[in-house]
Amino acid sequence: MTARYSEDELIARLFAPIAGPAGLGLADDAALLPASAEPTVATVDMLVAGVHFFPDDPPALIAKKALRVNLSDLAAKGAEPIGFLLALALPHDWTNAWLTAFAQGLGEDAKAYAAPLIGGDTTATPGPLTISITALGRAPRFVPRAGARPGDAVFVSGTIGDAALGLVLRRDPALAARLPAEARAHLDDRYRLPRPRLDLVAALRAQATAAMDVSDGLAGDLAKLCRASGVSAVVEAPLVPLSPAAQEAIARAPAHFETALTGGDDYEILFTAGPGRDPPPGAVRIGEIVAGRTAPTFLDATKTQIVFGKMSFSHF
Amino acid sequence: MTARYSEDELIARLFAPIAGPAGLGLADDAALLPASAEPTVATVDMLVAGVHFFPDDPPALIAKKALRVNLSDLAAKGAEPIGFLLALALPHDWTNAWLTAFAQGLGEDAKAYAAPLIGGDTTATPGPLTISITALGRAPRFVPRAGARPGDAVFVSGTIGDAALGLVLRRDPALAARLPAEARAHLDDRYRLPRPRLDLVAALRAQATAAMDVSDGLAGDLAKLCRASGVSAVVEAPLVPLSPAAQEAIARAPAHFETALTGGDDYEILFTAGPGRDPPPGAVRIGEIVAGRTAPTFLDATKTQIVFGKMSFSHF
């Protein structure tokens, strides 16, 4: 085996550059965040090789995904990132090359999203690579899950189902082969690399009565938002925005419309706003909040209720 | 296999009670911490079964250790806990009974240390149980590692080496058999259950020029503190406080004096303060900071330098 970095070398060479001056926590027991007049928002996600990503995915993409799923949670709450802490359990066969690429990907995103590494912990594990990132942000107004009220419109940003369809294509090469290369590439990229919608933070703070990111599937996540708010919803499924690539996949395998509405990893924002509100650019109205405690109703083009085999995706 | 809690049940039954009203993050995408005039301090530690604890340790003790190692980091920085986020990767064979006991232990400590659970993430893993806790605290004055100056006195709280000797006894039943039961029990308990020194927070804020918790061994951790501060130190090893139990173990196996000074898991506070300062109750002066960049010198009773085989313990 080639020589590998010691823990100190690893921090000094790979992680300190991601931290910048904010990275006191890398050389101390803890990170220090200056006092602020705004509340702090904190979220954690743990990703395990073989569960949340393929162990042979490019390390830079794994790093970016691990950070971005957390930034997506911040965005949904109307929070701008302050920084993040990284806990990393490395399997016995890690290499300097792998970890260098991982750190490089992480550094690119830390810079792109103005979210420096502020602290962390590294350990060995006899199991798979495990990454836990805690992201911290600030929000003058925290947008809760529990704020939806009957009469509110339901909005969703971007397009839904691309990531879930990207995963389908990995597992169904026959379907993948029937799609144009461009559509395949789009869906695969959307599966591998979430785009946290931090561009919507200002609009969410201004308009949203409730919000969450769509990580476990639109249908199941809307059910969670409704449950938290003590309401129900009616969604017109034809209004759910689909990318051209998703439309091509669904045209060839119509059963995958359900995959698009119930699969995970969209990392778009599902939110509600009072009636008469125009959605921010890039978001569309898909339905409305109604009184009640039942699960949200999804209607097809003939106004017939769609019954899903499975509401959402779970790694648990 | 008996039926196991779903992720929702697990949160509602086991973790929501630990959260209390602060636990918004359990039912939302993120936790919300009110604005404060004090800086926020954040630290993360990841513990892996078979690496940081024995998989068959009592689950309540595993939970308490995972939380306490983080609270110890906060204490060393002069920070009071606000709360913590828990990321948990559960192996395939987890049971409701195990997780119930884990949550109960965690809840006891959350209450005892006024550190509620404010958010988290749960996932499955094909590997060992992996726990990542991020603790958040507030400190009107952050006590850094990097503040030690020549002439400062070096202090340490409590007693040193108990936990490392407790681990030795687990691995050396012959030595354990030669010790009184009370001494064995003391050392084992100190290995399994750290006591974060939050009682020292006020004194550290008031007096300490630099501080860190002793988690990887006194000698190695003092070297880290000196390196961060750009100084060196001279320690009189006979001044290092040892418990009666540790003294009994070392009397029977004198080579383990080195284990006591270089082993891990003390979770006491190592700190420096300007000359002429009285230490807070429960802390003792063990040496002083000197100018220089070399590793700290440990002197024995004859003022001869002690050369350690290994400066500190690493799980990496």
PDB file of N, CA, C and O in Angstrom, chain A residues 271-313:
ATOM      1  N   PHE A 271     -43.418  24.669  -1.729  1.00  0.00           N
ATOM      2  CA  PHE A 271     -43.819  25.692  -0.759  1.00  0.00           C
ATOM      3  C   PHE A 271     -45.243  26.153  -0.995  1.00  0.00           C
ATOM      4  O   PHE A 271     -45.830  25.900  -2.050  1.00  0.00           O
ATOM      5  N   THR A 272     -45.759  26.792   0.004  1.00  0.00           N
ATOM      6  CA  THR A 272     -47.122  27.311  -0.090  1.00  0.00           C
ATOM      7  C   THR A 272     -47.068  28.820   0.134  1.00  0.00           C
ATOM      8  O   THR A 272     -46.160  29.336   0.798  1.00  0.00           O
ATOM      9  N   ALA A 273     -48.057  29.507  -0.437  1.00  0.00           N
ATOM     10  CA  ALA A 273     -48.128  30.968  -0.263  1.00  0.00           C
ATOM     11  C   ALA A 273     -49.594  31.373  -0.337  1.00  0.00           C
ATOM     12  O   ALA A 273     -50.411  30.662  -0.940  1.00  0.00           O
ATOM     13  N   GLY A 274     -49.876  32.482   0.282  1.00  0.00           N
ATOM     14  CA  GLY A 274     -51.263  32.955   0.331  1.00  0.00           C
ATOM     15  C   GLY A 274     -51.839  33.139  -1.067  1.00  0.00           C
ATOM     16  O   GLY A 274     -51.108  33.349  -2.037  1.00  0.00           O
ATOM     17  N   PRO A 275     -53.180  33.062  -1.192  1.00  0.00           N
ATOM     18  CA  PRO A 275     -53.814  33.178  -2.515  1.00  0.00           C
ATOM     19  C   PRO A 275     -53.487  34.512  -3.170  1.00  0.00           C
ATOM     20  O   PRO A 275     -53.299  35.507  -2.493  1.00  0.00           O
ATOM     21  N   GLY A 276     -53.394  34.486  -4.491  1.00  0.00           N
ATOM     22  CA  GLY A 276     -53.144  35.710  -5.232  1.00  0.00           C
ATOM     23  C   GLY A 276     -51.673  36.063  -5.357  1.00  0.00           C
ATOM     24  O   GLY A 276     -51.313  37.050  -5.980  1.00  0.00           O
ATOM     25  N   ARG A 277     -50.791  35.243  -4.756  1.00  0.00           N
ATOM     26  CA  ARG A 277     -49.358  35.508  -4.870  1.00  0.00           C
ATOM     27  C   ARG A 277     -48.829  34.987  -6.202  1.00  0.00           C
ATOM     28  O   ARG A 277     -49.128  33.863  -6.594  1.00  0.00           O
ATOM     29  N   ASP A 278     -48.009  35.788  -6.864  1.00  0.00           N
ATOM     30  CA  ASP A 278     -47.296  35.270  -8.032  1.00  0.00           C
ATOM     31  C   ASP A 278     -46.085  34.484  -7.540  1.00  0.00           C
ATOM     32  O   ASP A 278     -45.390  34.939  -6.628  1.00  0.00           O
ATOM     33  N   PRO A 279     -45.839  33.335  -8.130  1.00  0.00           N
ATOM     34  CA  PRO A 279     -44.659  32.580  -7.693  1.00  0.00           C
ATOM     35  C   PRO A 279     -43.381  33.282  -8.156  1.00  0.00           C
ATOM     36  O   PRO A 279     -43.410  34.054  -9.113  1.00  0.00           O
ATOM     37  N   PRO A 280     -42.283  33.050  -7.459  1.00  0.00           N
ATOM     38  CA  PRO A 280     -41.005  33.585  -7.954  1.00  0.00           C
ATOM     39  C   PRO A 280     -40.654  32.920  -9.279  1.00  0.00           C
ATOM     40  O   PRO A 280     -41.162  31.842  -9.580  1.00  0.00           O
ATOM     41  N   PRO A 281     -39.818  33.556 -10.086  1.00  0.00           N
ATOM     42  CA  PRO A 281     -39.430  32.964 -11.368  1.00  0.00           C
ATOM     43  C   PRO A 281     -38.862  31.560 -11.132  1.00  0.00           C
ATOM     44  O   PRO A 281     -38.116  31.346 -10.186  1.00  0.00           O
ATOM     45  N   GLY A 282     -39.243  30.622 -11.978  1.00  0.00           N
ATOM     46  CA  GLY A 282     -38.708  29.265 -11.851  1.00  0.00           C
ATOM     47  C   GLY A 282     -39.551  28.373 -10.971  1.00  0.00           C
ATOM     48  O   GLY A 282     -39.219  27.204 -10.781  1.00  0.00           O
ATOM     49  N   ALA A 283     -40.635  28.908 -10.408  1.00  0.00           N
ATOM     50  CA  ALA A 283     -41.531  28.063  -9.618  1.00  0.00           C
ATOM     51  C   ALA A 283     -42.917  28.114 -10.247  1.00  0.00           C
ATOM     52  O   ALA A 283     -43.290  29.126 -10.843  1.00  0.00           O
ATOM     53  N   VAL A 284     -43.668  27.020 -10.137  1.00  0.00           N
ATOM     54  CA  VAL A 284     -45.011  26.999 -10.715  1.00  0.00           C
ATOM     55  C   VAL A 284     -46.021  26.495  -9.693  1.00  0.00           C
ATOM     56  O   VAL A 284     -45.700  25.712  -8.804  1.00  0.00           O
ATOM     57  N   ARG A 285     -47.257  26.926  -9.869  1.00  0.00           N
ATOM     58  CA  ARG A 285     -48.356  26.496  -9.019  1.00  0.00           C
ATOM     59  C   ARG A 285     -48.806  25.116  -9.460  1.00  0.00           C
ATOM     60  O   ARG A 285     -49.054  24.876 -10.642  1.00  0.00           O
ATOM     61  N   ILE A 286     -48.934  24.177  -8.526  1.00  0.00           N
ATOM     62  CA  ILE A 286     -49.382  22.826  -8.890  1.00  0.00           C
ATOM     63  C   ILE A 286     -50.676  22.437  -8.178  1.00  0.00           C
ATOM     64  O   ILE A 286     -51.222  21.374  -8.448  1.00  0.00           O
ATOM     65  N   GLY A 287     -51.166  23.260  -7.273  1.00  0.00           N
ATOM     66  CA  GLY A 287     -52.394  22.882  -6.574  1.00  0.00           C
ATOM     67  C   GLY A 287     -52.674  23.835  -5.447  1.00  0.00           C
ATOM     68  O   GLY A 287     -52.136  24.942  -5.404  1.00  0.00           O
ATOM     69  N   GLU A 288     -53.543  23.394  -4.535  1.00  0.00           N
ATOM     70  CA  GLU A 288     -53.833  24.265  -3.405  1.00  0.00           C
ATOM     71  C   GLU A 288     -54.049  23.487  -2.113  1.00  0.00           C
ATOM     72  O   GLU A 288     -54.342  22.288  -2.126  1.00  0.00           O
ATOM     73  N   ILE A 289     -53.877  24.191  -1.033  1.00  0.00           N
ATOM     74  CA  ILE A 289     -54.074  23.614   0.302  1.00  0.00           C
ATOM     75  C   ILE A 289     -55.557  23.659   0.630  1.00  0.00           C
ATOM     76  O   ILE A 289     -56.221  24.679   0.372  1.00  0.00           O
ATOM     77  N   VAL A 290     -56.063  22.560   1.173  1.00  0.00           N
ATOM     78  CA  VAL A 290     -57.466  22.510   1.588  1.00  0.00           C
ATOM     79  C   VAL A 290     -57.541  22.067   3.048  1.00  0.00           C
ATOM     80  O   VAL A 290     -56.578  21.506   3.578  1.00  0.00           O
ATOM     81  N   ALA A 291     -58.662  22.329   3.664  1.00  0.00           N
ATOM     82  CA  ALA A 291     -58.855  21.878   5.042  1.00  0.00           C
ATOM     83  C   ALA A 291     -58.971  20.361   5.060  1.00  0.00           C
ATOM     84  O   ALA A 291     -59.398  19.754   4.075  1.00  0.00           O
ATOM     85  N   GLY A 292     -58.574  19.747   6.147  1.00  0.00           N
ATOM     86  CA  GLY A 292     -58.677  18.294   6.255  1.00  0.00           C
ATOM     87  C   GLY A 292     -57.395  17.688   6.770  1.00  0.00           C
ATOM     88  O   GLY A 292     -56.385  18.392   6.904  1.00  0.00           O
ATOM     89  N   ARG A 293     -57.467  16.417   7.069  1.00  0.00           N
ATOM     90  CA  ARG A 293     -56.310  15.732   7.637  1.00  0.00           C
ATOM     91  C   ARG A 293     -55.881  14.546   6.789  1.00  0.00           C
ATOM     92  O   ARG A 293     -54.972  13.817   7.165  1.00  0.00           O
ATOM     93  N   THR A 294     -56.578  14.330   5.653  1.00  0.00           N
ATOM     94  CA  THR A 294     -56.215  13.189   4.812  1.00  0.00           C
ATOM     95  C   THR A 294     -54.969  13.509   3.987  1.00  0.00           C
ATOM     96  O   THR A 294     -54.573  14.665   3.853  1.00  0.00           O
ATOM     97  N   ALA A 295     -54.365  12.475   3.418  1.00  0.00           N
ATOM     98  CA  ALA A 295     -53.187  12.675   2.571  1.00  0.00           C
ATOM     99  C   ALA A 295     -53.583  13.504   1.354  1.00  0.00           C
ATOM    100  O   ALA A 295     -54.746  13.479   0.934  1.00  0.00           O
ATOM    101  N   PRO A 296     -52.659  14.256   0.785  1.00  0.00           N
ATOM    102  CA  PRO A 296     -52.974  15.088  -0.383  1.00  0.00           C
ATOM    103  C   PRO A 296     -53.533  14.240  -1.528  1.00  0.00           C
ATOM    104  O   PRO A 296     -53.152  13.094  -1.695  1.00  0.00           O
ATOM    105  N   THR A 297     -54.413  14.838  -2.296  1.00  0.00           N
ATOM    106  CA  THR A 297     -55.009  14.184  -3.462  1.00  0.00           C
ATOM    107  C   THR A 297     -54.281  14.664  -4.721  1.00  0.00           C
ATOM    108  O   THR A 297     -54.113  15.866  -4.912  1.00  0.00           O
ATOM    109  N   PHE A 298     -53.853  13.726  -5.557  1.00  0.00           N
ATOM    110  CA  PHE A 298     -53.275  14.065  -6.858  1.00  0.00           C
ATOM    111  C   PHE A 298     -54.310  13.695  -7.929  1.00  0.00           C
ATOM    112  O   PHE A 298     -54.747  12.547  -7.994  1.00  0.00           O
ATOM    113  N   LEU A 299     -54.683  14.681  -8.766  1.00  0.00           N
ATOM    114  CA  LEU A 299     -55.674  14.447  -9.826  1.00  0.00           C
ATOM    115  C   LEU A 299     -54.983  14.393 -11.182  1.00  0.00           C
ATOM    116  O   LEU A 299     -54.064  15.167 -11.458  1.00  0.00           O
ATOM    117  N   ASP A 300     -55.467  13.492 -12.061  1.00  0.00           N
ATOM    118  CA  ASP A 300     -54.911  13.456 -13.419  1.00  0.00           C
ATOM    119  C   ASP A 300     -55.671  14.441 -14.316  1.00  0.00           C
ATOM    120  O   ASP A 300     -56.517  15.213 -13.836  1.00  0.00           O
ATOM    121  N   ALA A 301     -55.405  14.412 -15.638  1.00  0.00           N
ATOM    122  CA  ALA A 301     -55.976  15.401 -16.561  1.00  0.00           C
ATOM    123  C   ALA A 301     -57.494  15.298 -16.622  1.00  0.00           C
ATOM    124  O   ALA A 301     -58.176  16.265 -16.974  1.00  0.00           O
ATOM    125  N   THR A 302     -58.038  14.113 -16.263  1.00  0.00           N
ATOM    126  CA  THR A 302     -59.498  13.947 -16.267  1.00  0.00           C
ATOM    127  C   THR A 302     -60.095  14.200 -14.891  1.00  0.00           C
ATOM    128  O   THR A 302     -61.227  13.833 -14.615  1.00  0.00           O
ATOM    129  N   LYS A 303     -59.280  14.784 -13.988  1.00  0.00           N
ATOM    130  CA  LYS A 303     -59.702  15.076 -12.609  1.00  0.00           C
ATOM    131  C   LYS A 303     -60.010  13.795 -11.816  1.00  0.00           C
ATOM    132  O   LYS A 303     -60.811  13.816 -10.883  1.00  0.00           O
ATOM    133  N   THR A 304     -59.383  12.705 -12.218  1.00  0.00           N
ATOM    134  CA  THR A 304     -59.522  11.448 -11.483  1.00  0.00           C
ATOM    135  C   THR A 304     -58.346  11.295 -10.529  1.00  0.00           C
ATOM    136  O   THR A 304     -57.207  11.618 -10.886  1.00  0.00           O
ATOM    137  N   GLN A 305     -58.634  10.806  -9.323  1.00  0.00           N
ATOM    138  CA  GLN A 305     -57.564  10.694  -8.333  1.00  0.00           C
ATOM    139  C   GLN A 305     -56.542   9.632  -8.739  1.00  0.00           C
ATOM    140  O   GLN A 305     -56.906   8.526  -9.152  1.00  0.00           O
ATOM    141  N   ILE A 306     -55.277   9.973  -8.626  1.00  0.00           N
ATOM    142  CA  ILE A 306     -54.198   9.014  -8.902  1.00  0.00           C
ATOM    143  C   ILE A 306     -53.876   8.298  -7.589  1.00  0.00           C
ATOM    144  O   ILE A 306     -53.671   8.943  -6.562  1.00  0.00           O
ATOM    145  N   VAL A 307     -53.844   6.974  -7.633  1.00  0.00           N
ATOM    146  CA  VAL A 307     -53.469   6.212  -6.438  1.00  0.00           C
ATOM    147  C   VAL A 307     -52.040   5.692  -6.624  1.00  0.00           C
ATOM    148  O   VAL A 307     -51.764   4.931  -7.562  1.00  0.00           O
ATOM    149  N   PHE A 308     -51.155   6.159  -5.758  1.00  0.00           N
ATOM    150  CA  PHE A 308     -49.751   5.755  -5.884  1.00  0.00           C
ATOM    151  C   PHE A 308     -49.511   4.424  -5.181  1.00  0.00           C
ATOM    152  O   PHE A 308     -50.058   4.175  -4.102  1.00  0.00           O
ATOM    153  N   GLY A 309     -48.650   3.607  -5.796  1.00  0.00           N
ATOM    154  CA  GLY A 309     -48.268   2.359  -5.132  1.00  0.00           C
ATOM    155  C   GLY A 309     -47.459   2.645  -3.878  1.00  0.00           C
ATOM    156  O   GLY A 309     -47.555   1.972  -2.860  1.00  0.00           O
ATOM    157  N   LYS A 310     -46.659   3.697  -3.947  1.00  0.00           N
ATOM    158  CA  LYS A 310     -45.751   4.038  -2.855  1.00  0.00           C
ATOM    159  C   LYS A 310     -45.639   5.551  -2.853  1.00  0.00           C
ATOM    160  O   LYS A 310     -45.381   6.151  -3.897  1.00  0.00           O
ATOM    161  N   MET A 311     -45.814   6.173  -1.699  1.00  0.00           N
ATOM    162  CA  MET A 311     -45.856   7.635  -1.669  1.00  0.00           C
ATOM    163  C   MET A 311     -44.493   8.294  -1.773  1.00  0.00           C
ATOM    164  O   MET A 311     -44.363   9.420  -2.226  1.00  0.00           O
ATOM    165  N   SER A 312     -43.481   7.632  -1.242  1.00  0.00           N
ATOM    166  CA  SER A 312     -42.181   8.304  -1.206  1.00  0.00           C
ATOM    167  C   SER A 312     -41.080   7.280  -1.040  1.00  0.00           C
ATOM    168  O   SER A 312     -41.320   6.087  -0.849  1.00  0.00           O
ATOM    169  N   PHE A 313     -39.874   7.789  -1.094  1.00  0.00           N
ATOM    170  CA  PHE A 313     -38.695   6.966  -1.044  1.00  0.00           C
ATOM    171  C   PHE A 313     -38.049   7.115   0.329  1.00  0.00           C
ATOM    172  O   PHE A 313     -38.028   8.195   0.896  1.00  0.00           O
TER     173      PHE A 313
END
